Amino acid sequence: MNKTVLITGASRGIGRAAAAAFAQNGYDVAVNYNKSAEAAETLCTELSRYGVKVKSFSADVADKSAVNEMVRKIEGDLGKISVLVNNAGIAEQALFSDITEEMWDRMFAVNVKGAYNCTQAVLPHMIHNKYGRIINISSMWGISGASCEVHYSASKAALIGFTKALAKETGLSGITVNCIAPGVIATEMNGHLSEEIMDELKNETPLNRIGTPEDIAEAIMFLASDKASFITGQVLSVDGGFIV
Ligand code: NAP
């Protein structure tokens, strides 16, 4: 079995940490990015020291034809994809009454349709091979809902439904589909939050710290590994106990 992973949104944050973890574990890694070409390139250079193939591929995950073209290129360069991490995502804070139709549509295009586009592009090979691992990155707000983030919370809840339904549909093909619901993680996504707010979030977390991208990368690696071969359709909270 080839070990090629596609991680969407791997130029920064959680996706970047996941790319490093997969490279360290001997996978060839397709690093997807949308805008951060330089960061993606730097990461590929850094990870090549692990003796695996690591290559960056640009595509807006919301764009179905761009995703199909990216997957075609990955298969040519790195081989067929056996693990997909649907990580690319955007977040935004706004009062519900201020969420425009455009904001709503973009949120769902990236966070939900992006997972649909990428999964549909890689699934035929996984079914043919009778093996696959799909790991979707949701959020604790997809479970509990966040005030002033209705569109974000709804998109992350949609990923949970997506995970459960697809797990049932593809289990007989040897494919597991799981979801991770991160808590507050120190990435650029939270860069706009003040020190006070980050402190409050830390204090609300039973383990009393903000998570790291590596905390999530470890959970992703576990779900991709043979140790998780009897786990499917699940939502794994990696949030320091924020939601219990
Ligand atoms: P981040 O630091 O903002 O990074 C986001 C990544 O997604 C970047 O690599 C970005 O690539 C990529 N991306 C954004 N839009 C894209 C698009 N249309 N097509 C392809 N790639 C796109 O965010 P993060 O904190 O690492 O978040 C990663 C995932 O974890 C997201 O799904 C997020 O919702 C989820 N999450 C994060 C937290 C948290 O506290 N940080 C908590 C719960 C869940 P470019 O820079 O190249 O555009």
mmCIF file of C-alpha atoms and ligand atoms in Angstrom:
data_model
loop_
_atom_site.group_PDB
_atom_site.id
_atom_site.type_symbol
_atom_site.label_atom_id
_atom_site.label_comp_id
_atom_site.label_asym_id
_atom_site.label_seq_id
_atom_site.Cartn_x
_atom_site.Cartn_y
_atom_site.Cartn_z
ATOM 1 C CA MET A 1 0.000 0.000 0.000
ATOM 2 C CA ASN A 2 1.349 3.415 -0.923
ATOM 3 C CA LYS A 3 1.475 5.994 1.820
ATOM 4 C CA THR A 4 0.508 9.280 0.257
ATOM 5 C CA VAL A 5 -1.436 11.845 2.235
ATOM 6 C CA LEU A 6 -3.175 14.967 0.976
ATOM 7 C CA ILE A 7 -3.543 17.635 3.639
ATOM 8 C CA THR A 8 -5.633 20.623 2.617
ATOM 9 C CA GLY A 9 -4.592 23.993 4.022
ATOM 10 C CA ALA A 10 -1.171 22.706 5.005
ATOM 11 C CA SER A 11 0.753 25.939 4.448
ATOM 12 C CA ARG A 12 0.092 27.152 7.998
ATOM 13 C CA GLY A 13 -1.227 26.216 11.420
ATOM 14 C CA ILE A 14 -2.720 22.784 12.090
ATOM 15 C CA GLY A 15 -2.267 21.558 8.519
ATOM 16 C CA ARG A 16 1.401 22.459 8.603
ATOM 17 C CA ALA A 17 1.950 20.525 11.858
ATOM 18 C CA ALA A 18 0.065 17.555 10.377
ATOM 19 C CA ALA A 19 2.300 17.630 7.277
ATOM 20 C CA ALA A 20 5.370 17.464 9.525
ATOM 21 C CA ALA A 21 3.939 14.541 11.504
ATOM 22 C CA PHE A 22 3.117 12.542 8.359
ATOM 23 C CA ALA A 23 6.559 13.204 6.856
ATOM 24 C CA GLN A 24 8.207 12.028 10.091
ATOM 25 C CA ASN A 25 6.096 8.867 9.890
ATOM 26 C CA GLY A 26 7.282 8.025 6.381
ATOM 27 C CA TYR A 27 4.384 9.314 4.292
ATOM 28 C CA ASP A 28 4.772 11.181 1.015
ATOM 29 C CA VAL A 29 2.942 14.434 1.630
ATOM 30 C CA ALA A 30 0.907 16.634 -0.708
ATOM 31 C CA VAL A 31 0.823 20.087 0.881
ATOM 32 C CA ASN A 32 -2.222 21.949 -0.397
ATOM 33 C CA TYR A 33 -2.403 25.732 -0.075
ATOM 34 C CA ASN A 34 -4.501 28.529 -1.473
ATOM 35 C CA LYS A 35 -2.617 31.806 -1.029
ATOM 36 C CA SER A 36 0.531 31.071 1.019
ATOM 37 C CA ALA A 37 2.750 29.719 -1.774
ATOM 38 C CA GLU A 38 6.007 30.747 -0.115
ATOM 39 C CA ALA A 39 5.140 29.194 3.253
ATOM 40 C CA ALA A 40 4.117 25.973 1.498
ATOM 41 C CA GLU A 41 7.398 25.863 -0.438
ATOM 42 C CA THR A 42 9.478 26.494 2.700
ATOM 43 C CA LEU A 43 7.642 23.673 4.476
ATOM 44 C CA CYS A 44 8.356 21.256 1.612
ATOM 45 C CA THR A 45 12.055 22.107 1.751
ATOM 46 C CA GLU A 46 12.098 21.641 5.547
ATOM 47 C CA LEU A 47 10.320 18.279 5.442
ATOM 48 C CA SER A 48 12.395 16.797 2.635
ATOM 49 C CA ARG A 49 15.014 16.008 5.301
ATOM 50 C CA TYR A 50 12.833 13.070 6.363
ATOM 51 C CA GLY A 51 13.627 11.325 3.073
ATOM 52 C CA VAL A 52 10.043 11.332 1.816
ATOM 53 C CA LYS A 53 8.495 13.172 -1.116
ATOM 54 C CA VAL A 54 6.845 16.423 -0.013
ATOM 55 C CA LYS A 55 5.376 18.711 -2.649
ATOM 56 C CA SER A 56 3.097 21.726 -2.602
ATOM 57 C CA PHE A 57 -0.040 21.969 -4.732
ATOM 58 C CA SER A 58 -2.140 25.095 -5.039
ATOM 59 C CA ALA A 59 -5.930 24.930 -5.212
ATOM 60 C CA ASP A 60 -8.834 26.753 -3.665
ATOM 61 C CA VAL A 61 -10.642 23.781 -2.152
ATOM 62 C CA ALA A 62 -13.963 25.490 -2.901
ATOM 63 C CA ASP A 63 -13.243 25.178 -6.637
ATOM 64 C CA LYS A 64 -14.168 21.692 -7.827
ATOM 65 C CA SER A 65 -12.264 21.751 -11.102
ATOM 66 C CA ALA A 66 -9.139 23.138 -9.389
ATOM 67 C CA VAL A 67 -9.357 20.338 -6.815
ATOM 68 C CA ASN A 68 -9.746 17.673 -9.511
ATOM 69 C CA GLU A 69 -6.744 19.070 -11.370
ATOM 70 C CA MET A 70 -4.714 19.142 -8.131
ATOM 71 C CA VAL A 71 -5.542 15.510 -7.335
ATOM 72 C CA ARG A 72 -4.584 14.503 -10.902
ATOM 73 C CA LYS A 73 -1.197 16.212 -10.428
ATOM 74 C CA ILE A 74 -0.655 14.653 -6.985
ATOM 75 C CA GLU A 75 -1.368 11.170 -8.340
ATOM 76 C CA GLY A 76 1.188 11.781 -11.102
ATOM 77 C CA ASP A 77 3.871 13.147 -8.789
ATOM 78 C CA LEU A 78 3.363 11.247 -5.512
ATOM 79 C CA GLY A 79 1.044 8.341 -6.345
ATOM 80 C CA LYS A 80 -2.553 7.609 -5.405
ATOM 81 C CA ILE A 81 -3.817 9.156 -2.174
ATOM 82 C CA SER A 82 -4.580 6.773 0.707
ATOM 83 C CA VAL A 83 -5.123 9.398 3.436
ATOM 84 C CA LEU A 84 -7.053 12.661 3.081
ATOM 85 C CA VAL A 85 -7.082 15.322 5.772
ATOM 86 C CA ASN A 86 -9.820 17.892 5.103
ATOM 87 C CA ASN A 87 -8.262 20.665 7.172
ATOM 88 C CA ALA A 88 -8.505 23.853 5.047
ATOM 89 C CA GLY A 89 -10.888 26.250 6.664
ATOM 90 C CA ILE A 90 -11.801 29.855 7.277
ATOM 91 C CA ALA A 91 -13.341 31.512 10.318
ATOM 92 C CA GLU A 92 -15.017 34.841 10.836
ATOM 93 C CA GLN A 93 -16.796 36.617 13.663
ATOM 94 C CA ALA A 94 -19.971 38.580 13.021
ATOM 95 C CA LEU A 95 -23.362 39.121 14.584
ATOM 96 C CA PHE A 96 -25.858 36.819 12.895
ATOM 97 C CA SER A 97 -27.796 39.798 11.538
ATOM 98 C CA ASP A 98 -24.614 41.096 9.880
ATOM 99 C CA ILE A 99 -23.754 37.862 8.060
ATOM 100 C CA THR A 100 -24.299 38.613 4.382
ATOM 101 C CA GLU A 101 -25.279 36.007 1.838
ATOM 102 C CA GLU A 102 -21.762 36.284 0.396
ATOM 103 C CA MET A 103 -20.138 35.619 3.806
ATOM 104 C CA TRP A 104 -22.448 32.648 4.403
ATOM 105 C CA ASP A 105 -21.777 31.160 0.956
ATOM 106 C CA ARG A 106 -17.995 31.539 1.189
ATOM 107 C CA MET A 107 -17.929 29.924 4.652
ATOM 108 C CA PHE A 108 -19.803 26.887 3.355
ATOM 109 C CA ALA A 109 -17.891 26.834 0.051
ATOM 110 C CA VAL A 110 -14.530 26.482 1.805
ATOM 111 C CA ASN A 111 -15.406 24.596 4.996
ATOM 112 C CA VAL A 112 -18.042 22.181 3.646
ATOM 113 C CA LYS A 113 -17.929 22.098 -0.155
ATOM 114 C CA GLY A 114 -14.132 21.964 0.104
ATOM 115 C CA ALA A 115 -14.403 18.657 1.974
ATOM 116 C CA TYR A 116 -16.977 17.398 -0.557
ATOM 117 C CA ASN A 117 -14.734 18.366 -3.492
ATOM 118 C CA CYS A 118 -11.577 16.786 -2.076
ATOM 119 C CA THR A 119 -13.282 13.644 -0.814
ATOM 120 C CA GLN A 120 -15.056 13.020 -4.098
ATOM 121 C CA ALA A 121 -11.784 13.415 -5.982
ATOM 122 C CA VAL A 122 -9.875 10.840 -3.901
ATOM 123 C CA LEU A 123 -12.635 8.355 -3.039
ATOM 124 C CA PRO A 124 -12.701 6.306 -6.286
ATOM 125 C CA HIS A 125 -9.126 5.159 -5.709
ATOM 126 C CA MET A 126 -9.772 4.406 -2.025
ATOM 127 C CA ILE A 127 -12.814 2.303 -2.954
ATOM 128 C CA HIS A 128 -10.858 0.498 -5.671
ATOM 129 C CA ASN A 129 -8.020 -0.153 -3.233
ATOM 130 C CA LYS A 130 -10.392 -1.169 -0.419
ATOM 131 C CA TYR A 131 -8.442 1.120 1.907
ATOM 132 C CA GLY A 132 -8.637 4.744 2.907
ATOM 133 C CA ARG A 133 -8.516 7.152 5.790
ATOM 134 C CA ILE A 134 -10.472 10.405 5.719
ATOM 135 C CA ILE A 135 -10.040 12.817 8.604
ATOM 136 C CA ASN A 136 -12.145 15.955 8.735
ATOM 137 C CA ILE A 137 -11.204 18.896 10.916
ATOM 138 C CA SER A 138 -14.349 20.284 12.496
ATOM 139 C CA SER A 139 -14.338 22.400 15.673
ATOM 140 C CA MET A 140 -15.692 22.310 19.199
ATOM 141 C CA TRP A 141 -17.976 25.124 18.000
ATOM 142 C CA GLY A 142 -19.514 22.650 15.549
ATOM 143 C CA ILE A 143 -20.607 20.675 18.616
ATOM 144 C CA SER A 144 -21.564 23.442 21.016
ATOM 145 C CA GLY A 145 -22.080 26.526 18.803
ATOM 146 C CA ALA A 146 -20.239 29.834 19.218
ATOM 147 C CA SER A 147 -21.955 33.166 19.661
ATOM 148 C CA CYS A 148 -21.170 35.544 16.769
ATOM 149 C CA GLU A 149 -19.996 32.605 14.661
ATOM 150 C CA VAL A 150 -23.265 31.081 13.432
ATOM 151 C CA HIS A 151 -22.018 30.476 9.876
ATOM 152 C CA TYR A 152 -18.714 29.015 11.134
ATOM 153 C CA SER A 153 -20.435 26.824 13.746
ATOM 154 C CA ALA A 154 -23.017 25.620 11.204
ATOM 155 C CA SER A 155 -20.305 24.742 8.669
ATOM 156 C CA LYS A 156 -18.360 22.784 11.289
ATOM 157 C CA ALA A 157 -21.530 20.972 12.418
ATOM 158 C CA ALA A 158 -22.129 20.064 8.766
ATOM 159 C CA LEU A 159 -18.717 18.363 8.684
ATOM 160 C CA ILE A 160 -19.784 16.177 11.603
ATOM 161 C CA GLY A 161 -22.888 15.016 9.704
ATOM 162 C CA PHE A 162 -20.745 14.510 6.602
ATOM 163 C CA THR A 163 -18.331 12.347 8.611
ATOM 164 C CA LYS A 164 -21.003 10.119 10.139
ATOM 165 C CA ALA A 165 -22.929 9.586 6.896
ATOM 166 C CA LEU A 166 -19.856 8.878 4.756
ATOM 167 C CA ALA A 167 -18.472 6.497 7.390
ATOM 168 C CA LYS A 168 -21.615 4.379 7.072
ATOM 169 C CA GLU A 169 -21.470 4.462 3.279
ATOM 170 C CA THR A 170 -17.807 3.536 2.866
ATOM 171 C CA GLY A 171 -17.137 1.143 5.740
ATOM 172 C CA LEU A 172 -17.572 -1.926 3.534
ATOM 173 C CA SER A 173 -14.862 -0.514 1.267
ATOM 174 C CA GLY A 174 -12.326 -0.537 4.098
ATOM 175 C CA ILE A 175 -12.422 3.235 4.464
ATOM 176 C CA THR A 176 -12.662 4.979 7.811
ATOM 177 C CA VAL A 177 -14.035 8.510 8.081
ATOM 178 C CA ASN A 178 -13.523 10.406 11.305
ATOM 179 C CA CYS A 179 -13.609 13.912 12.576
ATOM 180 C CA ILE A 180 -11.526 15.934 15.007
ATOM 181 C CA ALA A 181 -13.081 18.783 16.958
ATOM 182 C CA PRO A 182 -10.212 21.009 18.113
ATOM 183 C CA GLY A 183 -10.563 23.457 20.969
ATOM 184 C CA VAL A 184 -8.681 26.745 21.031
ATOM 185 C CA ILE A 185 -5.419 26.263 19.151
ATOM 186 C CA ALA A 186 -2.595 28.777 18.809
ATOM 187 C CA THR A 187 -2.623 29.551 15.086
ATOM 188 C CA GLU A 188 -3.104 32.601 12.893
ATOM 189 C CA MET A 189 -6.839 31.818 12.868
ATOM 190 C CA ASN A 190 -6.935 33.169 16.424
ATOM 191 C CA GLY A 191 -4.333 35.873 15.771
ATOM 192 C CA HIS A 192 -6.953 38.634 15.905
ATOM 193 C CA LEU A 193 -8.001 37.736 19.472
ATOM 194 C CA SER A 194 -6.628 39.956 22.249
ATOM 195 C CA GLU A 195 -4.372 38.611 24.995
ATOM 196 C CA GLU A 196 -7.257 39.055 27.470
ATOM 197 C CA ILE A 197 -9.625 36.937 25.397
ATOM 198 C CA MET A 198 -6.987 34.238 24.890
ATOM 199 C CA ASP A 199 -6.435 34.253 28.668
ATOM 200 C CA GLU A 200 -10.167 33.864 29.296
ATOM 201 C CA LEU A 201 -10.310 30.953 26.841
ATOM 202 C CA LYS A 202 -7.323 29.363 28.560
ATOM 203 C CA ASN A 203 -9.013 29.723 31.952
ATOM 204 C CA GLU A 204 -12.186 28.108 30.599
ATOM 205 C CA THR A 205 -10.136 25.093 29.472
ATOM 206 C CA PRO A 206 -9.891 22.418 32.204
ATOM 207 C CA LEU A 207 -6.308 21.590 31.203
ATOM 208 C CA ASN A 208 -5.594 25.323 31.559
ATOM 209 C CA ARG A 209 -3.666 25.912 28.379
ATOM 210 C CA ILE A 210 -4.200 26.835 24.759
ATOM 211 C CA GLY A 211 -3.690 23.900 22.401
ATOM 212 C CA THR A 212 -0.855 23.644 19.905
ATOM 213 C CA PRO A 213 -1.082 22.602 16.253
ATOM 214 C CA GLU A 214 0.974 19.557 17.273
ATOM 215 C CA ASP A 215 -1.771 18.468 19.721
ATOM 216 C CA ILE A 216 -4.113 18.168 16.753
ATOM 217 C CA ALA A 217 -1.473 16.646 14.468
ATOM 218 C CA GLU A 218 -0.969 13.784 16.979
ATOM 219 C CA ALA A 219 -4.686 12.992 16.938
ATOM 220 C CA ILE A 220 -4.755 13.116 13.130
ATOM 221 C CA MET A 221 -1.800 10.690 12.982
ATOM 222 C CA PHE A 222 -3.580 8.336 15.383
ATOM 223 C CA LEU A 223 -6.758 8.285 13.255
ATOM 224 C CA ALA A 224 -4.647 7.678 10.131
ATOM 225 C CA SER A 225 -2.753 4.809 11.744
ATOM 226 C CA ASP A 226 -3.558 1.100 11.920
ATOM 227 C CA LYS A 227 -4.142 1.583 15.656
ATOM 228 C CA ALA A 228 -7.424 3.283 14.716
ATOM 229 C CA SER A 229 -8.558 0.650 12.208
ATOM 230 C CA PHE A 230 -11.804 -0.127 14.131
ATOM 231 C CA ILE A 231 -12.765 3.521 14.626
ATOM 232 C CA THR A 232 -15.074 5.196 12.128
ATOM 233 C CA GLY A 233 -17.802 7.839 12.119
ATOM 234 C CA GLN A 234 -16.464 9.367 15.325
ATOM 235 C CA VAL A 235 -15.849 12.896 16.533
ATOM 236 C CA LEU A 236 -12.704 13.121 18.619
ATOM 237 C CA SER A 237 -12.579 16.252 20.769
ATOM 238 C CA VAL A 238 -9.040 17.531 21.231
ATOM 239 C CA ASP A 239 -9.812 20.576 23.295
ATOM 240 C CA GLY A 240 -8.245 20.247 26.741
ATOM 241 C CA GLY A 241 -11.668 19.363 28.139
ATOM 242 C CA PHE A 242 -13.373 22.573 26.986
ATOM 243 C CA ILE A 243 -16.473 20.618 25.891
ATOM 244 C CA VAL A 244 -17.331 17.699 28.174
HETATM 245 P P1 NAP B 1 -5.015 28.933 9.827
HETATM 246 O O1 NAP B 1 -3.797 29.048 10.613
HETATM 247 O O2 NAP B 1 -5.814 30.144 9.494
HETATM 248 O O3 NAP B 1 -4.669 28.160 8.454
HETATM 249 C C1 NAP B 1 -5.681 27.914 7.552
HETATM 250 C C2 NAP B 1 -5.140 27.070 6.429
HETATM 251 O O4 NAP B 1 -6.226 26.800 5.524
HETATM 252 C C3 NAP B 1 -4.057 27.769 5.644
HETATM 253 O O5 NAP B 1 -3.082 26.830 5.266
HETATM 254 C C4 NAP B 1 -4.815 28.288 4.420
HETATM 255 O O6 NAP B 1 -4.002 28.326 3.263
HETATM 256 C C5 NAP B 1 -5.836 27.210 4.232
HETATM 257 N N1 NAP B 1 -6.979 27.658 3.452
HETATM 258 C C6 NAP B 1 -7.879 28.622 3.767
HETATM 259 N N2 NAP B 1 -8.777 28.736 2.772
HETATM 260 C C7 NAP B 1 -8.428 27.840 1.828
HETATM 261 C C8 NAP B 1 -8.962 27.488 0.573
HETATM 262 N N3 NAP B 1 -10.042 28.095 0.086
HETATM 263 N N4 NAP B 1 -8.351 26.520 -0.144
HETATM 264 C C9 NAP B 1 -7.256 25.892 0.334
HETATM 265 N N5 NAP B 1 -6.695 26.188 1.507
HETATM 266 C C10 NAP B 1 -7.280 27.153 2.247
HETATM 267 O O7 NAP B 1 -6.065 27.953 10.512
HETATM 268 P P2 NAP B 1 -5.861 26.717 11.530
HETATM 269 O O8 NAP B 1 -6.097 27.251 12.889
HETATM 270 O O9 NAP B 1 -4.632 25.977 11.222
HETATM 271 O O10 NAP B 1 -7.154 25.878 11.139
HETATM 272 C C11 NAP B 1 -7.105 24.659 10.427
HETATM 273 C C12 NAP B 1 -8.472 23.987 10.567
HETATM 274 O O11 NAP B 1 -8.726 23.754 11.954
HETATM 275 C C13 NAP B 1 -9.623 24.843 10.038
HETATM 276 O O12 NAP B 1 -10.562 24.025 9.400
HETATM 277 C C14 NAP B 1 -10.211 25.427 11.318
HETATM 278 O O13 NAP B 1 -11.570 25.747 11.173
HETATM 279 C C15 NAP B 1 -9.989 24.286 12.284
HETATM 280 N N6 NAP B 1 -9.990 24.701 13.694
HETATM 281 C C16 NAP B 1 -9.083 25.592 14.171
HETATM 282 C C17 NAP B 1 -9.135 25.976 15.499
HETATM 283 C C18 NAP B 1 -8.182 26.959 16.104
HETATM 284 O O14 NAP B 1 -8.389 27.356 17.274
HETATM 285 N N7 NAP B 1 -7.132 27.385 15.411
HETATM 286 C C19 NAP B 1 -10.118 25.427 16.344
HETATM 287 C C20 NAP B 1 -11.028 24.535 15.820
HETATM 288 C C21 NAP B 1 -10.956 24.166 14.488
HETATM 289 P P3 NAP B 1 -3.447 29.694 2.573
HETATM 290 O O15 NAP B 1 -2.783 30.489 3.651
HETATM 291 O O16 NAP B 1 -2.512 29.166 1.534
HETATM 292 O O17 NAP B 1 -4.631 30.392 1.983
#
